[in-house]
Amino acid sequence: MRVLVVEDEPDLLAGVVRALRTQGYSVDSAADGEEGLFKAESVDYDAVLLDVMLPVRDGWSVLEALRRKKKTPVLMLTARDRPVDKVRGLDSGADDYLVKPFDLGELLARVRALIRRGAQEPSPEITLGDVRIEQAARRVTRLGAPVTLTAKEYTILEYLALNRGRLVTRSALYEHVFDENDDSFSNLIDVHISNLRKKLGHGLIATRRGLGYCIE
Ligand code: CA
C-alpha cells in the first residue's frame, strides 16, 4: 500500500513517515501543498495524509482540487480542534480527520481503516482458501500455521487480496507497492510473486500473461 504524507513540520513528517514504513507501507512525502497536490494527482495512492496548514497552498485547497479528479482516501491532519474545521473537512470530501497532537498508534489504525474503506473491504481479516491475512498485525497464516513474509511480499499479497477477483496490472502493482525512494533492485515483482507462491501455494496467485496478476 502506498501512502502520501503532506506535512511541512520536518520532525512530524519524519516521524509519521517512519511509523508508516515500519508498518510496511511505501511512503512518499511532500512539504508543501503544491508539491502534495502534484504527487496526489500523479500517483494512484491508497491514502493521502494531508495537513491543513501548509505553505504555498493550504490543505483545503489541495483537497478541493484533488476531489475534482480523484477519490483517493484522504485523512486531514488539523491542529485546530474546532467543530467548524471538522465540518469543513468532511464537507470538502475528506474521509477522516485527526487532530494534532495525535498518537501514532491511532494514526496507523485510521490509515488502515481508510484503506479498507477505499478497497471496500469491511473486515480487517481476509481469508483466501487456506490462507488468512490479519491486516492489523500484518500476519499471514496458512492452514493455521504462521508464514513469514518479507515486507514487500506482504504488501504485494495484501494489495492483490484487497483487489481479489480483479486483474491487477503490473504497473498498478508497481505504483501501489513501491515508493519514490525504492531503488530498482527491489522492484523485482516476479521474484516476490514467485516467493509468495513458494510460501503460500502455487494456486493462490494467477498470472495473466502480459497483463498482470489475479487472486480469484
Ligand atoms: Ca502545518
mmCIF file of C-alpha atoms and ligand atoms in Angstrom, residues 7-8 51 53 100, ligand 1:
data_model
loop_
_atom_site.group_PDB
_atom_site.id
_atom_site.type_symbol
_atom_site.label_atom_id
_atom_site.label_comp_id
_atom_site.label_asym_id
_atom_site.label_seq_id
_atom_site.Cartn_x
_atom_site.Cartn_y
_atom_site.Cartn_z
ATOM 1 C CA GLU A 7 3.215 17.911 6.104
ATOM 2 C CA ASP A 8 5.508 20.912 6.483
ATOM 3 C CA ASP A 51 -2.000 18.662 6.841
ATOM 4 C CA MET A 53 -1.872 24.487 7.441
ATOM 5 C CA LYS A 100 -2.783 17.239 16.381
HETATM 6 CA CA CA B 1 1.441 22.592 9.053
#
